[in-house]
Amino acid sequence: MKRPQVVESVSDLRSVVREWRRQGLSVAMVPTMGALHDGHVSLMRIALERADRCVVSIFVNPTQFAPTEDLDKYPRQLAADLDRLAEAGVQLAFTPTAAEMYPEGFDAKVVISGPSAGLETDFRPTFFEGVATVVAKLLLQVLPDCAIFGEKDYQQLCVVKKLCCDLDIPVEIIGAPTVRDTEGLAMSSRNAYLSPAELTVARQLNKILRQAAQALRLGANAQETLDKARRQVLEAGFGSVDYVEARASDTLAPWRRDRDGRILVAARLGATRLIDNVEVVRS
Ligand code: AMP
């Protein structure tokens, strides 16, 4: 198993990519915050099906965490992450420091309206500014042919697509299906925070969403279906529900029955906040 090359500076990153380009190789990128699991690895596999070389960035981006959130607690495990990259056949890991990404005097902020309105933004108001800014930087640093993002973070995927479209960033953004455990729980680095009892509760989330999606597909009233799903999430043992909403899958505008949709949810379980989403097939 070949270990990936690891670079920490933008200039080293660019010189590796420049050499690949000189050799006529195509490049894919997978941005991550580390604590890698099978969901991340699935993105790397898609990347390497599409391109000759894959860059994975591992950077716990401070600007997307609010002061009250889990930045300090967020799991960091670089050695294990590099093993996952080696298994997946990834050639390059980019592991910048915060000072490399945000040097003294850094002043830029990328704001994408449209798909970032509502949902996560109602509860994490500065989250997508942080995400859009760091993703814009990473894409411009690497300039890959394509970048793979998980549908697990569905609103983020829509924001990143809009970022590239509106700012003419010439990178194809590819959405990848959510990888789940055998019970349907979406894999997440934050699942590591869950106790065994909480894990049992967390595993209900996707089942409730899938039932709601099926009900919508069969013509049930949308508001009643979403209200019922909210109640079921609370009854399952979640402490609170931030949102359960149906949106159009492309623009995230309010869902209409003749459009493909998504039901998106965020709910809190103890100290952990979980998100998930499922497709609503058009009826
Ligand atoms: P994160 O490290 O959590 O920022 O995630 C990095 C990338 O992996 C994002 O594009 C996520 O959407 C994606 N991702 C996280 N969990 C999963 C999952 N269970 N299945 C597929 N992709 C995922």
Tab-separated table of C-alpha atoms and ligand atoms in Angstrom:
chain	number	residue	atom	x	y	z
A	1	MET	CA	0.000	0.000	0.000
A	2	LYS	CA	1.582	3.250	-1.103
A	3	ARG	CA	1.461	6.091	1.429
A	4	PRO	CA	0.154	9.393	0.100
A	5	GLN	CA	2.542	12.306	-0.186
A	6	VAL	CA	1.688	14.876	2.503
A	7	VAL	CA	2.070	18.627	1.927
A	8	GLU	CA	1.231	21.456	4.294
A	9	SER	CA	1.827	24.555	2.195
A	10	VAL	CA	-0.097	25.918	-0.774
A	11	SER	CA	3.146	26.301	-2.739
A	12	ASP	CA	4.117	22.621	-2.242
A	13	LEU	CA	0.563	21.599	-3.124
A	14	ARG	CA	0.682	23.621	-6.326
A	15	SER	CA	4.063	22.266	-7.382
A	16	VAL	CA	2.835	18.636	-7.083
A	17	VAL	CA	-0.324	19.426	-9.050
A	18	ARG	CA	1.691	21.392	-11.642
A	19	GLU	CA	3.901	18.359	-12.243
A	20	TRP	CA	0.827	16.121	-12.666
A	21	ARG	CA	-0.614	18.577	-15.166
A	22	ARG	CA	2.720	18.641	-17.051
A	23	GLN	CA	2.342	14.874	-17.396
A	24	GLY	CA	-1.180	15.330	-18.790
A	25	LEU	CA	-2.897	13.745	-15.759
A	26	SER	CA	-6.414	14.631	-14.604
A	27	VAL	CA	-7.006	15.599	-10.977
A	28	ALA	CA	-9.923	15.153	-8.562
A	29	MET	CA	-10.253	16.611	-5.089
A	30	VAL	CA	-12.067	15.572	-1.898
A	31	PRO	CA	-12.191	18.258	0.802
A	32	THR	CA	-12.588	16.871	4.339
A	33	MET	CA	-12.135	17.792	7.983
A	34	GLY	CA	-10.488	14.439	8.757
A	35	ALA	CA	-11.655	11.768	11.247
A	36	LEU	CA	-12.205	9.798	8.074
A	37	HIS	CA	-14.800	7.013	7.806
A	38	ASP	CA	-16.252	4.880	5.017
A	39	GLY	CA	-18.346	7.822	3.774
A	40	HIS	CA	-15.210	9.840	3.060
A	41	VAL	CA	-13.513	6.822	1.488
A	42	SER	CA	-16.458	6.404	-0.914
A	43	LEU	CA	-15.809	9.943	-2.178
A	44	MET	CA	-12.129	9.094	-2.757
A	45	ARG	CA	-13.125	6.023	-4.756
A	46	ILE	CA	-15.431	8.106	-6.948
A	47	ALA	CA	-12.613	10.639	-7.365
A	48	LEU	CA	-10.193	7.957	-8.540
A	49	GLU	CA	-12.765	6.502	-10.947
A	50	ARG	CA	-13.001	9.928	-12.549
A	51	ALA	CA	-9.427	11.154	-12.480
A	52	ASP	CA	-5.835	9.913	-12.584
A	53	ARG	CA	-4.872	11.585	-9.325
A	54	CYS	CA	-6.745	12.465	-6.122
A	55	VAL	CA	-5.961	15.181	-3.582
A	56	VAL	CA	-7.666	14.925	-0.192
A	57	SER	CA	-7.541	17.995	2.020
A	58	ILE	CA	-7.743	17.469	5.769
A	59	PHE	CA	-8.452	20.747	7.492
A	60	VAL	CA	-10.707	21.423	10.472
A	61	ASN	CA	-11.851	24.807	9.247
A	62	PRO	CA	-12.225	27.177	12.218
A	63	THR	CA	-14.328	29.741	10.324
A	64	GLN	CA	-17.265	27.354	9.950
A	65	PHE	CA	-17.568	26.755	13.693
A	66	ALA	CA	-19.444	29.224	15.879
A	67	PRO	CA	-17.769	30.050	19.224
A	68	THR	CA	-20.250	27.757	21.013
A	69	GLU	CA	-19.577	24.779	18.711
A	70	ASP	CA	-17.215	21.798	18.908
A	71	LEU	CA	-14.050	23.127	17.178
A	72	ASP	CA	-11.710	22.123	20.021
A	73	LYS	CA	-13.461	18.820	20.567
A	74	TYR	CA	-13.698	17.885	16.878
A	75	PRO	CA	-11.898	14.509	16.442
A	76	ARG	CA	-8.363	14.777	15.036
A	77	GLN	CA	-6.527	11.598	14.008
A	78	LEU	CA	-4.102	12.341	11.196
A	79	ALA	CA	-2.106	9.074	11.350
A	80	ALA	CA	-5.261	6.937	11.032
A	81	ASP	CA	-6.563	9.255	8.300
A	82	LEU	CA	-3.391	8.799	6.250
A	83	ASP	CA	-3.889	5.010	6.525
A	84	ARG	CA	-7.386	5.437	5.046
A	85	LEU	CA	-5.941	7.502	2.201
A	86	ALA	CA	-3.315	4.828	1.511
A	87	GLU	CA	-6.010	2.104	1.431
A	88	ALA	CA	-8.051	4.157	-1.033
A	89	GLY	CA	-5.016	4.787	-3.262
A	90	VAL	CA	-5.038	8.568	-2.803
A	91	GLN	CA	-1.804	10.172	-3.992
A	92	LEU	CA	-1.730	13.471	-2.093
A	93	ALA	CA	-2.900	14.745	1.293
A	94	PHE	CA	-3.057	18.486	1.839
A	95	THR	CA	-2.964	19.212	5.591
A	96	PRO	CA	-2.585	22.965	5.972
A	97	THR	CA	-2.409	24.755	9.306
A	98	ALA	CA	-4.956	27.463	10.117
A	99	ALA	CA	-2.156	30.029	9.639
A	100	GLU	CA	-1.480	28.716	6.127
A	101	MET	CA	-5.150	29.085	5.167
A	102	TYR	CA	-5.817	32.301	7.089
A	103	PRO	CA	-2.579	34.238	7.427
A	104	GLU	CA	-2.401	37.413	9.498
A	105	GLY	CA	-4.538	40.076	7.834
A	106	PHE	CA	-6.823	37.660	5.966
A	107	ASP	CA	-9.930	39.647	5.016
A	108	ALA	CA	-11.978	37.677	2.477
A	109	LYS	CA	-15.444	36.248	2.966
A	110	VAL	CA	-17.505	34.418	0.345
A	111	VAL	CA	-21.266	34.714	0.786
A	112	ILE	CA	-23.597	32.576	-1.314
A	113	SER	CA	-27.274	33.398	-0.851
A	114	GLY	CA	-29.960	31.258	-2.550
A	115	PRO	CA	-29.372	27.685	-1.357
A	116	SER	CA	-27.847	28.785	1.949
A	117	ALA	CA	-31.112	30.482	3.017
A	118	GLY	CA	-32.899	28.763	5.923
A	119	LEU	CA	-32.328	25.189	7.166
A	120	GLU	CA	-28.767	25.112	8.620
A	121	THR	CA	-28.429	28.897	8.403
A	122	ASP	CA	-31.349	29.393	10.804
A	123	PHE	CA	-29.335	27.549	13.468
A	124	ARG	CA	-25.721	28.153	12.359
A	125	PRO	CA	-25.900	31.661	10.848
A	126	THR	CA	-22.241	31.966	9.792
A	127	PHE	CA	-21.672	28.317	8.841
A	128	PHE	CA	-21.994	28.635	5.059
A	129	GLU	CA	-19.829	31.752	4.895
A	130	GLY	CA	-17.109	29.661	6.512
A	131	VAL	CA	-17.737	26.729	4.195
A	132	ALA	CA	-17.979	28.793	0.987
A	133	THR	CA	-14.804	30.718	1.835
A	134	VAL	CA	-12.705	27.650	2.620
A	135	VAL	CA	-14.056	25.624	-0.309
A	136	ALA	CA	-13.391	28.526	-2.705
A	137	LYS	CA	-9.810	28.708	-1.412
A	138	LEU	CA	-9.249	24.931	-1.624
A	139	LEU	CA	-10.658	24.690	-5.150
A	140	LEU	CA	-8.559	27.622	-6.336
A	141	GLN	CA	-5.446	26.247	-4.638
A	142	VAL	CA	-5.762	22.842	-6.357
A	143	LEU	CA	-7.812	23.736	-9.461
A	144	PRO	CA	-8.884	20.102	-9.924
A	145	ASP	CA	-11.026	18.907	-12.835
A	146	CYS	CA	-13.675	17.792	-10.368
A	147	ALA	CA	-14.385	17.764	-6.649
A	148	ILE	CA	-16.571	15.250	-4.830
A	149	PHE	CA	-18.947	16.245	-2.017
A	150	GLY	CA	-21.336	14.019	-0.060
A	151	GLU	CA	-25.114	14.286	-0.284
A	152	LYS	CA	-25.003	13.700	3.472
A	153	ASP	CA	-24.451	17.471	3.761
A	154	TYR	CA	-27.055	18.210	1.121
A	155	GLN	CA	-27.420	21.949	1.639
A	156	GLN	CA	-23.628	22.291	1.607
A	157	LEU	CA	-23.487	20.414	-1.715
A	158	CYS	CA	-26.023	22.869	-3.190
A	159	VAL	CA	-24.083	25.860	-1.834
A	160	VAL	CA	-20.805	24.569	-3.305
A	161	LYS	CA	-22.407	23.990	-6.719
A	162	LYS	CA	-23.774	27.554	-6.661
A	163	LEU	CA	-20.377	28.902	-5.555
A	164	CYS	CA	-18.663	27.387	-8.600
A	165	CYS	CA	-21.449	28.448	-10.933
A	166	ASP	CA	-21.683	32.064	-9.748
A	167	LEU	CA	-17.928	32.669	-9.413
A	168	ASP	CA	-16.964	30.800	-12.614
A	169	ILE	CA	-14.720	28.411	-10.720
A	170	PRO	CA	-13.973	25.829	-13.432
A	171	VAL	CA	-14.397	22.707	-11.325
A	172	GLU	CA	-17.138	20.111	-11.820
A	173	ILE	CA	-18.883	19.439	-8.504
A	174	ILE	CA	-20.065	15.866	-8.106
A	175	GLY	CA	-22.545	14.790	-5.414
A	176	ALA	CA	-21.992	11.341	-3.919
A	177	PRO	CA	-24.619	9.158	-2.170
A	178	THR	CA	-24.660	9.006	1.623
A	179	VAL	CA	-22.906	5.989	3.113
A	180	ARG	CA	-24.851	4.498	6.045
A	181	ASP	CA	-24.296	1.815	8.647
A	182	THR	CA	-26.319	-1.416	8.457
A	183	GLU	CA	-29.200	0.281	10.334
A	184	GLY	CA	-29.338	3.276	8.014
A	185	LEU	CA	-27.513	5.796	10.228
A	186	ALA	CA	-25.543	8.203	8.025
A	187	MET	CA	-21.849	7.890	8.821
A	188	SER	CA	-20.460	11.032	10.395
A	189	SER	CA	-17.300	11.952	12.270
A	190	ARG	CA	-19.621	13.282	14.994
A	191	ASN	CA	-21.171	9.819	15.535
A	192	ALA	CA	-18.056	9.182	17.650
A	193	TYR	CA	-19.648	11.451	20.291
A	194	LEU	CA	-22.703	9.164	20.695
A	195	SER	CA	-23.102	6.782	23.649
A	196	PRO	CA	-24.414	3.264	22.863
A	197	ALA	CA	-27.918	4.301	24.011
A	198	GLU	CA	-27.795	7.439	21.836
A	199	LEU	CA	-26.643	5.375	18.873
A	200	THR	CA	-29.839	3.308	19.105
A	201	VAL	CA	-31.902	6.505	19.064
A	202	ALA	CA	-29.841	8.042	16.226
A	203	ARG	CA	-30.552	5.011	14.057
A	204	GLN	CA	-34.281	5.876	14.034
A	205	LEU	CA	-33.698	9.146	12.197
A	206	ASN	CA	-33.286	7.742	8.716
A	207	LYS	CA	-36.170	5.287	9.136
A	208	ILE	CA	-38.516	8.162	10.058
A	209	LEU	CA	-37.333	10.222	7.074
A	210	ARG	CA	-37.780	7.341	4.668
A	211	GLN	CA	-41.355	6.772	5.890
A	212	ALA	CA	-42.105	10.477	5.435
A	213	ALA	CA	-40.626	10.482	1.921
A	214	GLN	CA	-42.731	7.466	1.004
A	215	ALA	CA	-45.865	9.142	2.411
A	216	LEU	CA	-45.187	12.278	0.327
A	217	ARG	CA	-44.633	10.191	-2.771
A	218	LEU	CA	-47.999	8.507	-2.193
A	219	GLY	CA	-49.720	11.893	-1.969
A	220	ALA	CA	-49.946	12.604	1.784
A	221	ASN	CA	-50.332	16.232	2.873
A	222	ALA	CA	-46.836	17.736	3.105
A	223	GLN	CA	-47.233	19.769	6.305
A	224	GLU	CA	-48.978	16.936	8.157
A	225	THR	CA	-46.297	14.485	7.054
A	226	LEU	CA	-43.465	16.755	8.205
A	227	ASP	CA	-45.219	17.478	11.528
A	228	LYS	CA	-45.634	13.753	12.091
A	229	ALA	CA	-41.953	13.134	11.285
A	230	ARG	CA	-40.956	15.849	13.785
A	231	ARG	CA	-43.090	14.190	16.482
A	232	GLN	CA	-41.615	10.781	15.688
A	233	VAL	CA	-38.051	12.111	15.978
A	234	LEU	CA	-38.853	13.480	19.443
A	235	GLU	CA	-40.645	10.275	20.464
A	236	ALA	CA	-37.618	8.259	19.323
A	237	GLY	CA	-35.616	10.056	22.013
A	238	PHE	CA	-34.027	13.114	20.365
A	239	GLY	CA	-33.929	16.116	22.701
A	240	SER	CA	-35.010	18.668	20.081
A	241	VAL	CA	-35.562	19.078	16.359
A	242	ASP	CA	-34.025	22.083	14.612
A	243	TYR	CA	-35.911	21.495	11.367
A	244	VAL	CA	-37.669	18.910	9.215
A	245	GLU	CA	-38.418	20.421	5.820
A	246	ALA	CA	-39.132	19.381	2.250
A	247	ARG	CA	-37.254	21.348	-0.412
A	248	ALA	CA	-36.702	21.146	-4.174
A	249	SER	CA	-33.592	19.036	-4.695
A	250	ASP	CA	-31.859	21.394	-7.132
A	251	THR	CA	-32.488	24.919	-5.769
A	252	LEU	CA	-33.671	24.097	-2.239
A	253	ALA	CA	-36.734	26.282	-2.876
A	254	PRO	CA	-39.895	25.065	-1.093
A	255	TRP	CA	-40.846	21.642	-2.457
A	256	ARG	CA	-43.668	21.161	-4.941
A	257	ARG	CA	-45.198	17.808	-5.674
A	258	ASP	CA	-44.266	17.896	-9.371
A	259	ARG	CA	-40.557	18.384	-8.561
A	260	ASP	CA	-37.864	16.068	-7.242
A	261	GLY	CA	-37.392	16.890	-3.597
A	262	ARG	CA	-35.467	16.207	-0.449
A	263	ILE	CA	-36.601	16.000	3.137
A	264	LEU	CA	-33.855	17.509	5.292
A	265	VAL	CA	-33.589	17.166	9.044
A	266	ALA	CA	-31.372	18.399	11.868
A	267	ALA	CA	-31.962	17.158	15.405
A	268	ARG	CA	-30.098	17.182	18.699
A	269	LEU	CA	-29.266	14.126	20.750
A	270	GLY	CA	-27.494	14.930	24.006
A	271	ALA	CA	-24.562	17.161	23.051
A	272	THR	CA	-24.543	15.964	19.448
A	273	ARG	CA	-26.327	17.519	16.502
A	274	LEU	CA	-27.173	15.133	13.671
A	275	ILE	CA	-28.289	15.955	10.125
A	276	ASP	CA	-29.672	13.712	7.426
A	277	ASN	CA	-31.760	13.901	4.275
A	278	VAL	CA	-33.606	11.603	1.884
A	279	GLU	CA	-34.849	11.916	-1.658
A	280	VAL	CA	-38.559	12.415	-2.384
A	281	VAL	CA	-39.312	10.889	-5.739
A	282	ARG	CA	-41.708	12.973	-7.824
A	283	SER	CA	-45.267	11.600	-7.979
B	1	AMP	P1	-16.550	16.441	6.657
B	1	AMP	O1	-15.197	15.868	6.904
B	1	AMP	O2	-17.591	15.989	7.604
B	1	AMP	O3	-16.523	17.916	6.383
B	1	AMP	O4	-17.010	15.789	5.265
B	1	AMP	C1	-16.206	15.827	4.120
B	1	AMP	C2	-16.991	15.344	2.947
B	1	AMP	O5	-17.434	14.003	3.179
B	1	AMP	C3	-18.253	16.172	2.684
B	1	AMP	O6	-18.429	16.319	1.284
B	1	AMP	C4	-19.333	15.317	3.290
B	1	AMP	O7	-20.602	15.528	2.716
B	1	AMP	C5	-18.820	13.930	2.962
B	1	AMP	N1	-19.435	12.941	3.841
B	1	AMP	C6	-19.520	12.981	5.204
B	1	AMP	N2	-20.209	11.910	5.650
B	1	AMP	C7	-20.580	11.187	4.559
B	1	AMP	C8	-21.332	9.993	4.366
B	1	AMP	N3	-21.827	9.304	5.379
B	1	AMP	N4	-21.501	9.555	3.093
B	1	AMP	C9	-20.998	10.240	2.030
B	1	AMP	N5	-20.278	11.376	2.158
B	1	AMP	C10	-20.073	11.854	3.400
